CSV table of C-alpha atoms in Angstrom, one decimal:
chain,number,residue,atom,x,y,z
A,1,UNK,CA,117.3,30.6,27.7
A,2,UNK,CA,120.9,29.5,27.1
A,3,UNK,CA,122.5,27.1,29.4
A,4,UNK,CA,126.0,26.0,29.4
A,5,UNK,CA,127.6,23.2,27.9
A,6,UNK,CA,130.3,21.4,28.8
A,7,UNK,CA,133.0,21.7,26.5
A,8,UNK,CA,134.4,18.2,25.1
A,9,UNK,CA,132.6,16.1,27.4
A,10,UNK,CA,129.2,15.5,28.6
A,11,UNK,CA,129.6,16.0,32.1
A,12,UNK,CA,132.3,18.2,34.1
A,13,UNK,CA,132.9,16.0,37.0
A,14,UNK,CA,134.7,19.2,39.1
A,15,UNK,CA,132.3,21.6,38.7
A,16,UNK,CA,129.2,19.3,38.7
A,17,UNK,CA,127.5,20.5,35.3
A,18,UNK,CA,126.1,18.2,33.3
A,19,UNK,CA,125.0,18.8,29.2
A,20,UNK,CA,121.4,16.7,30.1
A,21,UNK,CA,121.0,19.8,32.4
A,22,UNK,CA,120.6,22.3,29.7
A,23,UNK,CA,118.3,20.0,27.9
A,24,UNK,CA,115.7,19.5,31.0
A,25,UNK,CA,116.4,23.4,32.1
A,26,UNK,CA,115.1,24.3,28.7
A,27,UNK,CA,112.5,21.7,28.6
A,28,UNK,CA,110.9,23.4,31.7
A,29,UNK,CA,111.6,26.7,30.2
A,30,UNK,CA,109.6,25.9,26.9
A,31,UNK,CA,106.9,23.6,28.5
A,32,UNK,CA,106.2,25.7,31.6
A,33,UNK,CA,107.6,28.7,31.6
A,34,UNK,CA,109.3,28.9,34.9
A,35,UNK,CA,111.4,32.2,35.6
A,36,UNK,CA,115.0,32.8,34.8
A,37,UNK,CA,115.6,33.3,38.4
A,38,UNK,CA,114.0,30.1,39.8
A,39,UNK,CA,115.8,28.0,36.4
A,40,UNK,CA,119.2,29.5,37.8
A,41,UNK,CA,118.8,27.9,41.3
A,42,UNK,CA,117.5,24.6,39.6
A,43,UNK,CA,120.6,24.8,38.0
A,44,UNK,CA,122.8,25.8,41.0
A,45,UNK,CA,120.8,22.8,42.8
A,46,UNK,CA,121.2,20.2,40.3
A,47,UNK,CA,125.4,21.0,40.1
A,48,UNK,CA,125.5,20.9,43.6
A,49,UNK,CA,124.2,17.6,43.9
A,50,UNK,CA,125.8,15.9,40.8
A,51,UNK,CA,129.5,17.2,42.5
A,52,UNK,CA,128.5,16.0,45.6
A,53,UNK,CA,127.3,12.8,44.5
A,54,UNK,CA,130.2,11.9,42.3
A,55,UNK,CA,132.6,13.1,45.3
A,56,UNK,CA,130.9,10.2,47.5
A,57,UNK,CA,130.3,7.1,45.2
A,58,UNK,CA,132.6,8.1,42.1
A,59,UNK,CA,129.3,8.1,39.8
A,60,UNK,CA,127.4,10.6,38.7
A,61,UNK,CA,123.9,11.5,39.2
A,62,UNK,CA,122.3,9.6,36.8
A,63,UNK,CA,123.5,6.7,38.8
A,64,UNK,CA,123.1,7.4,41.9
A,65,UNK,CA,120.8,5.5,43.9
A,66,UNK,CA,118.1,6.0,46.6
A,67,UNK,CA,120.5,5.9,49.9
A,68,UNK,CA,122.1,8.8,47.9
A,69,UNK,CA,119.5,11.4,48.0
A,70,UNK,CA,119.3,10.9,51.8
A,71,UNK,CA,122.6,11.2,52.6
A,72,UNK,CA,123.6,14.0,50.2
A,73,UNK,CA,121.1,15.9,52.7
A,74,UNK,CA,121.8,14.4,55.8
A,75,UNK,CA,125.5,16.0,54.2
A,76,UNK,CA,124.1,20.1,54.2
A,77,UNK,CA,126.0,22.2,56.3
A,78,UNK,CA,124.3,22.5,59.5
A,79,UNK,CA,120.3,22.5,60.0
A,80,UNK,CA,118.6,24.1,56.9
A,81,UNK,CA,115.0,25.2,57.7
A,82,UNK,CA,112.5,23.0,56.2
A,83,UNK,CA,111.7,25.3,53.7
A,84,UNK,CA,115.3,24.9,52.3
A,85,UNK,CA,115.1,21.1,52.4
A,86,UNK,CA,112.2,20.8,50.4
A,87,UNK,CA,113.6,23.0,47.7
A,88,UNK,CA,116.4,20.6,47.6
A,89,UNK,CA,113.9,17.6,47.5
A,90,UNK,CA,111.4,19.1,44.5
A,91,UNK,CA,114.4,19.6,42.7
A,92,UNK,CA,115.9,16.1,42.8
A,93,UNK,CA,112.5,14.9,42.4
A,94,UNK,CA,111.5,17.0,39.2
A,95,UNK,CA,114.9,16.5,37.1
A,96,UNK,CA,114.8,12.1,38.0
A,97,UNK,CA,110.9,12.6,37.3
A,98,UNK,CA,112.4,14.1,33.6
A,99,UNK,CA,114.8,11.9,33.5
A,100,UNK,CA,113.3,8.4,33.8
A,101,UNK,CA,110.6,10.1,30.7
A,102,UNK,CA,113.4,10.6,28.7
A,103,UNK,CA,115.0,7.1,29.1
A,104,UNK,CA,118.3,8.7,30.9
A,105,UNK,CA,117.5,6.8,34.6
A,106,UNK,CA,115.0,4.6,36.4
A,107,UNK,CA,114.5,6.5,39.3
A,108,UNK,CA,111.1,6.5,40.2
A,109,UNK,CA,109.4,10.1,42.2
A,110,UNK,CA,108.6,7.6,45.1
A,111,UNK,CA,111.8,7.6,46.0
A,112,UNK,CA,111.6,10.9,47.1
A,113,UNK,CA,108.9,10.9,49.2
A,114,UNK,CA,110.8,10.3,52.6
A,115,UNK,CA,109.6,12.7,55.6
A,116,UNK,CA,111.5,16.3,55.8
A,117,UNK,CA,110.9,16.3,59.4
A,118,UNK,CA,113.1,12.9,59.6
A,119,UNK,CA,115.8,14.0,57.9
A,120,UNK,CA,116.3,16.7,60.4
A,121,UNK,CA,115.8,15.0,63.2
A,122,UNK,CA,118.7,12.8,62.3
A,123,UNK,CA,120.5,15.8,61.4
A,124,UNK,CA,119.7,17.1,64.7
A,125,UNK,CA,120.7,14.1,66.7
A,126,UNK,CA,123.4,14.5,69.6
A,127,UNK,CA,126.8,13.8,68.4
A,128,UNK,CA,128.9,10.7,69.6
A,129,UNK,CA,130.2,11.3,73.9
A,130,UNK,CA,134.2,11.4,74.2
A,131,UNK,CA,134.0,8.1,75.8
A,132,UNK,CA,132.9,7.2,72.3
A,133,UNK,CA,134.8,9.1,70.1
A,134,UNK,CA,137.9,7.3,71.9
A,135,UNK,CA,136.5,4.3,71.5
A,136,UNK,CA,136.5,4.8,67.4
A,137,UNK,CA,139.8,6.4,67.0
A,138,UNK,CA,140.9,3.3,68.7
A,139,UNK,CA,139.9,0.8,65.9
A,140,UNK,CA,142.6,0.9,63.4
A,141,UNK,CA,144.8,-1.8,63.5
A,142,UNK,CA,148.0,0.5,63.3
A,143,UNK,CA,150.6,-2.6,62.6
A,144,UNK,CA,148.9,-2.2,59.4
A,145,UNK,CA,150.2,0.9,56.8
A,146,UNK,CA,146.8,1.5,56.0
A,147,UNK,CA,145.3,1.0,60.0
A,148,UNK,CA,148.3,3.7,60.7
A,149,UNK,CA,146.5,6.0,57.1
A,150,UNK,CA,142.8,5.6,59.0
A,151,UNK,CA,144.0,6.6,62.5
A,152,UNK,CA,145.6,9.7,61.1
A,153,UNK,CA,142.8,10.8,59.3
A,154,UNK,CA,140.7,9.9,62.1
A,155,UNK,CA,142.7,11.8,64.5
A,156,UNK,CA,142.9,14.9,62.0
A,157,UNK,CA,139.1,15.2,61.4
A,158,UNK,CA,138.3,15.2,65.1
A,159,UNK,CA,141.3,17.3,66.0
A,160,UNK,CA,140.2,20.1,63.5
A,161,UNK,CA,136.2,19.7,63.1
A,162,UNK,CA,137.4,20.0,58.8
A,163,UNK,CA,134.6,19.5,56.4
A,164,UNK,CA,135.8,16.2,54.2
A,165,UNK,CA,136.4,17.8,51.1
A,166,UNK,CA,138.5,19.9,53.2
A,167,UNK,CA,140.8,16.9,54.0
A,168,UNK,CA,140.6,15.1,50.9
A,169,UNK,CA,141.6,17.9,49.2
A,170,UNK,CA,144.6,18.4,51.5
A,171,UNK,CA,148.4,18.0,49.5
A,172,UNK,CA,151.5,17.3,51.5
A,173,UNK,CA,152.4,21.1,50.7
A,174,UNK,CA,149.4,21.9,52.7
A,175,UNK,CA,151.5,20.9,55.8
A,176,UNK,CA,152.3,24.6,57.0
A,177,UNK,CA,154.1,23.2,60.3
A,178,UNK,CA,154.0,21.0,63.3
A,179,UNK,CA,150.5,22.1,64.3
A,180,UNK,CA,149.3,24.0,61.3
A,181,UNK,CA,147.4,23.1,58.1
A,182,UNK,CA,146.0,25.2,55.1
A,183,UNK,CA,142.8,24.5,54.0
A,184,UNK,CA,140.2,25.4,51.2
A,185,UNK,CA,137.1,25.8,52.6
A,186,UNK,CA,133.6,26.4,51.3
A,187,UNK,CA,134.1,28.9,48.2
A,188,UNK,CA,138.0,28.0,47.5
A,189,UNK,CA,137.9,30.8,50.7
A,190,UNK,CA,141.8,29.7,52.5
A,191,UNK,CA,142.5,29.4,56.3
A,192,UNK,CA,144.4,28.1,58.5
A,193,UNK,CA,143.5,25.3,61.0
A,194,UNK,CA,145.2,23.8,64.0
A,195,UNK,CA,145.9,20.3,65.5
A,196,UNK,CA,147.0,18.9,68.7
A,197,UNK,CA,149.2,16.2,69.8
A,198,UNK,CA,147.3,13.1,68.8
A,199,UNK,CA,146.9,14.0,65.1
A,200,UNK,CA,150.6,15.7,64.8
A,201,UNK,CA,151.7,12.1,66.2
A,202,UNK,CA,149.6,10.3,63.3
A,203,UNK,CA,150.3,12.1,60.7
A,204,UNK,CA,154.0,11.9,60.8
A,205,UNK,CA,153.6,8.3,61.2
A,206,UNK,CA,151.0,8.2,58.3
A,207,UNK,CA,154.0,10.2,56.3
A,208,UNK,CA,156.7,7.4,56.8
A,209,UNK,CA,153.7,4.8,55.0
A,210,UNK,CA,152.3,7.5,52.3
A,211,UNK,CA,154.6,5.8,49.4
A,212,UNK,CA,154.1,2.6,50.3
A,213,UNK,CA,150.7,3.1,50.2
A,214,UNK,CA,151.0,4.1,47.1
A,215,UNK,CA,153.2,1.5,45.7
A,216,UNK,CA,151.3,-0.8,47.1
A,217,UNK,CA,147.9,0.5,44.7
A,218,UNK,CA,150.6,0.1,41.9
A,219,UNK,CA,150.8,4.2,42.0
A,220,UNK,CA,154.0,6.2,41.5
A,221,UNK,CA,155.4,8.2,44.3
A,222,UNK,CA,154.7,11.3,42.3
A,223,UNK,CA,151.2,10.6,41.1
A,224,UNK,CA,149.7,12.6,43.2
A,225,UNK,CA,150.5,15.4,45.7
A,226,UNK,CA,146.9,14.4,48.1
A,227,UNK,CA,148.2,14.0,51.7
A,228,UNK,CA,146.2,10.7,52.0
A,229,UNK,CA,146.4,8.4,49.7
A,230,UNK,CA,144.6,5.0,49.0
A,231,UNK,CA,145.8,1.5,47.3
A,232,UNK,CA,142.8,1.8,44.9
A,233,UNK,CA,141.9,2.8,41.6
A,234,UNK,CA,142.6,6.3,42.1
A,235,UNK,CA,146.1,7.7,44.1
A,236,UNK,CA,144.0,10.3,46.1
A,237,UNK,CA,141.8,9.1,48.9
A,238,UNK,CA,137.9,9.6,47.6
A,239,UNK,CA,135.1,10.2,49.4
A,240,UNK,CA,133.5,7.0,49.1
A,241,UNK,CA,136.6,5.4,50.7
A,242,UNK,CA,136.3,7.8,53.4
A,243,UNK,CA,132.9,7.1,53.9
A,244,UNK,CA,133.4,3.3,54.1
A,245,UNK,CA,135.9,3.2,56.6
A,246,UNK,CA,134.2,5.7,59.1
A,247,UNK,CA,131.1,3.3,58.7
A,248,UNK,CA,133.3,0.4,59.4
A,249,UNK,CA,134.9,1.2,62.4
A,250,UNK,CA,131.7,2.7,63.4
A,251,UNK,CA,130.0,-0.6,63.4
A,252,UNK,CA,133.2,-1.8,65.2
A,253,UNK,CA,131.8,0.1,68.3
A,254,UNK,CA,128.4,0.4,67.7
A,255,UNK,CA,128.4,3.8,66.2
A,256,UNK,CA,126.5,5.8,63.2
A,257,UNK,CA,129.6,7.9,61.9
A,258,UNK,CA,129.5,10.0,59.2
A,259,UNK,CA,132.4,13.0,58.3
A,260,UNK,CA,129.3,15.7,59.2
A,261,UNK,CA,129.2,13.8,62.8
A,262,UNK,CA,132.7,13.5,63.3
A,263,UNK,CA,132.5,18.0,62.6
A,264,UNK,CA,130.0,17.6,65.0
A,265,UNK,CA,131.5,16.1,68.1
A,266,UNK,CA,134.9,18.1,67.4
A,267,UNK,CA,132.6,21.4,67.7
A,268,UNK,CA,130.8,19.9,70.5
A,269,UNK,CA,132.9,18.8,72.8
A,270,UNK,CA,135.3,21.7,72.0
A,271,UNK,CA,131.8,23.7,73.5
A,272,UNK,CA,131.7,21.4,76.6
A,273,UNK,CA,135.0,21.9,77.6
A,274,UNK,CA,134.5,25.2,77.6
A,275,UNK,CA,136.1,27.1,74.1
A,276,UNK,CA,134.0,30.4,73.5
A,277,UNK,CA,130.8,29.3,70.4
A,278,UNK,CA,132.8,32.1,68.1
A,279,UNK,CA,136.1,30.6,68.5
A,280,UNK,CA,134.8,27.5,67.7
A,281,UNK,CA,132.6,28.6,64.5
A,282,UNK,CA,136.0,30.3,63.6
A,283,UNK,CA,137.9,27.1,63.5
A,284,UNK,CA,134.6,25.8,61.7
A,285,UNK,CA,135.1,28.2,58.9
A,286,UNK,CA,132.0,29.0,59.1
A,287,UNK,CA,130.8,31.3,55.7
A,288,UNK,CA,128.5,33.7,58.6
A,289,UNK,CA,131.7,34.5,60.5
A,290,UNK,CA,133.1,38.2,60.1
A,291,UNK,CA,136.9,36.4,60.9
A,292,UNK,CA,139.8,36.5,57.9
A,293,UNK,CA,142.6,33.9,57.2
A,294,UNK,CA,144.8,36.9,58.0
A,295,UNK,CA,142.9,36.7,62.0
A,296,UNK,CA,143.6,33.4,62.3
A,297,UNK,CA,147.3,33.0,61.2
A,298,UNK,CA,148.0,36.3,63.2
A,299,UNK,CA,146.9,34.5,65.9
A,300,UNK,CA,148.0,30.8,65.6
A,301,UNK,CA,149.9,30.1,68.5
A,302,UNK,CA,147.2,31.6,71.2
A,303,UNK,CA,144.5,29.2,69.5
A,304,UNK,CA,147.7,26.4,69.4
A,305,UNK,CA,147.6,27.0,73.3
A,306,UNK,CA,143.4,27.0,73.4
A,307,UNK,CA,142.8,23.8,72.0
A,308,UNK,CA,146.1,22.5,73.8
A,309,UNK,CA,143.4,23.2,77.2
A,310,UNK,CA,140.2,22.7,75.7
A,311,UNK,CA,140.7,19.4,73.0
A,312,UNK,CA,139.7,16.1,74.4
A,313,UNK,CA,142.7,15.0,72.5
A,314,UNK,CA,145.4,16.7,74.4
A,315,UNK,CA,147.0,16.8,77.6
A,316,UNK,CA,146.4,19.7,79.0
A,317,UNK,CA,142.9,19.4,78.1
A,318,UNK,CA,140.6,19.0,81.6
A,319,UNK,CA,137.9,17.1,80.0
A,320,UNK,CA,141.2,14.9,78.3
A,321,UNK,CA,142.9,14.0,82.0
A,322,UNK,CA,139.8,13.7,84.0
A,323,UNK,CA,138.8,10.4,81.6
A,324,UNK,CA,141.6,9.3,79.7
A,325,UNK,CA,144.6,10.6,82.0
């Protein structure tokens, strides 16, 4: 069987491929004699992972470390069915298993043997309250340029329930208008997401600090066209950076916060307030959805006015007045 290589370099950090993938795909081809088919999802597995993983840390797989595996699938998109889970699980375990034979990592197949059922119970566990989310959004020191970077992409993530590739990936020209953002979803598929008050009033102060941010990480203004921005090694704000800070002002207030919760809560308490489940999965973007891009921009200023009412974050919102008001 013939597996792609990377072309010039041994791994293709966008895409996820690795050339070591090929050789342990055809190892298990030659040595067992698995099927095309279940080789392919190996494959599609083992990409997955590796872009993933390098989108979190800024390694790749073959130095990733135990904490890692867990959190890559405390990461999947909603609950998976157990079934799904261990898939994910023998996979990881099979290519570290030929991996540390062939000298490449020292991951040991023990590492691996966490409970299924506790990885879903965690997935599974209640979101943070309002009262709590508040409490977070709150930690920023904002008389800092980077405190005033963290509140806005605090504010944005709960506003809009966006995966964080979604906002990582976002560039200033993804700015559509006041309460409107463009985002590349799951499959580069586009839509349209909204925001209320709270996040439109970060983010234009985050804009006023984006260069200095930038300057500050000895970047040029023009280095990068990312919305966020970090004073780092890289001009774009990473994952890893994202997680960090969430975990830090999580602590702050006796929180476990990851992006996934933060998705969470927004489609939560969006639910509690009272928003209909569809228009919620809408704003999601959620793949099972028969709704288009087109559907949603048609219709921007009635779901404007929706979260306006049903958004902890806003005004108008009941569930905002009655505890924050």
């Amino acid at each position: 069987m013939y597996f792609d290589k990377c072309a010039g370099s041994r791994c293709d950090e966008e895409h996820g491929w690795d050339e070591r993938f090929g050789d342990f795909l055809t190892d298990l081809q030659l040595q067992e004699g698995l099927a095309e088919s279940t080789l392919l999802v190996l494959k599609n597995q083992l990409t997955a992972f590796n872009r993933w993983v390098y989108q979190a840390t800024g390694h790749t797989w073959d130095r990733a470390v135990p904490e890692d595996f867990y959190e890559y699938l405390l990461n999947t998109e909603g609950l998976l069915e157990t079934s799904s889970l261990q898939a994910r699980r023998w996979s990881l375990k099979r290519l570290y298993s030929w991996a540390n034979d062939e000298g490449v990592t020292s991951i040991r197949n023990h590492t691996f043997d966490f409970s299924i059922r506790a990885v879903k119970q965690v997935m599974s566990e209640m979101p943070p309250s309002v009262e709590q989310i508040h409490r977070l959004l709150e930690q920023p020191d904002t008389s800092r340029k980077e405190g005033v970077r963290d509140r806005a992409i605090l504010e944005l993530l709960y506003a809009t329930g966006m995966r964080a590739a979604e906002l990582l990936s976002l560039s200033v020209f993804n700015l559509q208008s006041e309460s409107l953002l463009k985002v590349w979803g799951k499959g580069r598929k586009e839509r349209l997401v909204v925001y209320g008050e709270e996040a439109k009033y970060w983010i234009a102060k985050y804009k006023v600090v984006r260069n200095d941010l930038l300057h500050k990480g000895g970047h040029a203004a023009l280095r990068t066209n990312n919305l966020f921005v970090s004073t780092g090694k890289h001009p774009g704000y990473q994952y890893f950076e994202l997680r960090r800070m969430l975990k830090k002002y999580g602590q702050a207030c006796g929180l476990h916060v990851t992006p996934h919760r933060m998705r969470h809560a927004f489609a939560t308490h969006m639910y509690q307030a009272g928003a209909p489940l569809k228009f919620v999965q809408m704003l999601l973007g959620h793949e099972n959805l028969q709704t288009s891009t087109i559907y949603i921009a048609q219709n921007s200023k009635d779901h404007i006015n929706f979260l306006k009412h049903h958004h902890p974050r806003n005004s108008k919102s009941k569930i905002g007045r009655s505890r924050f008001g």
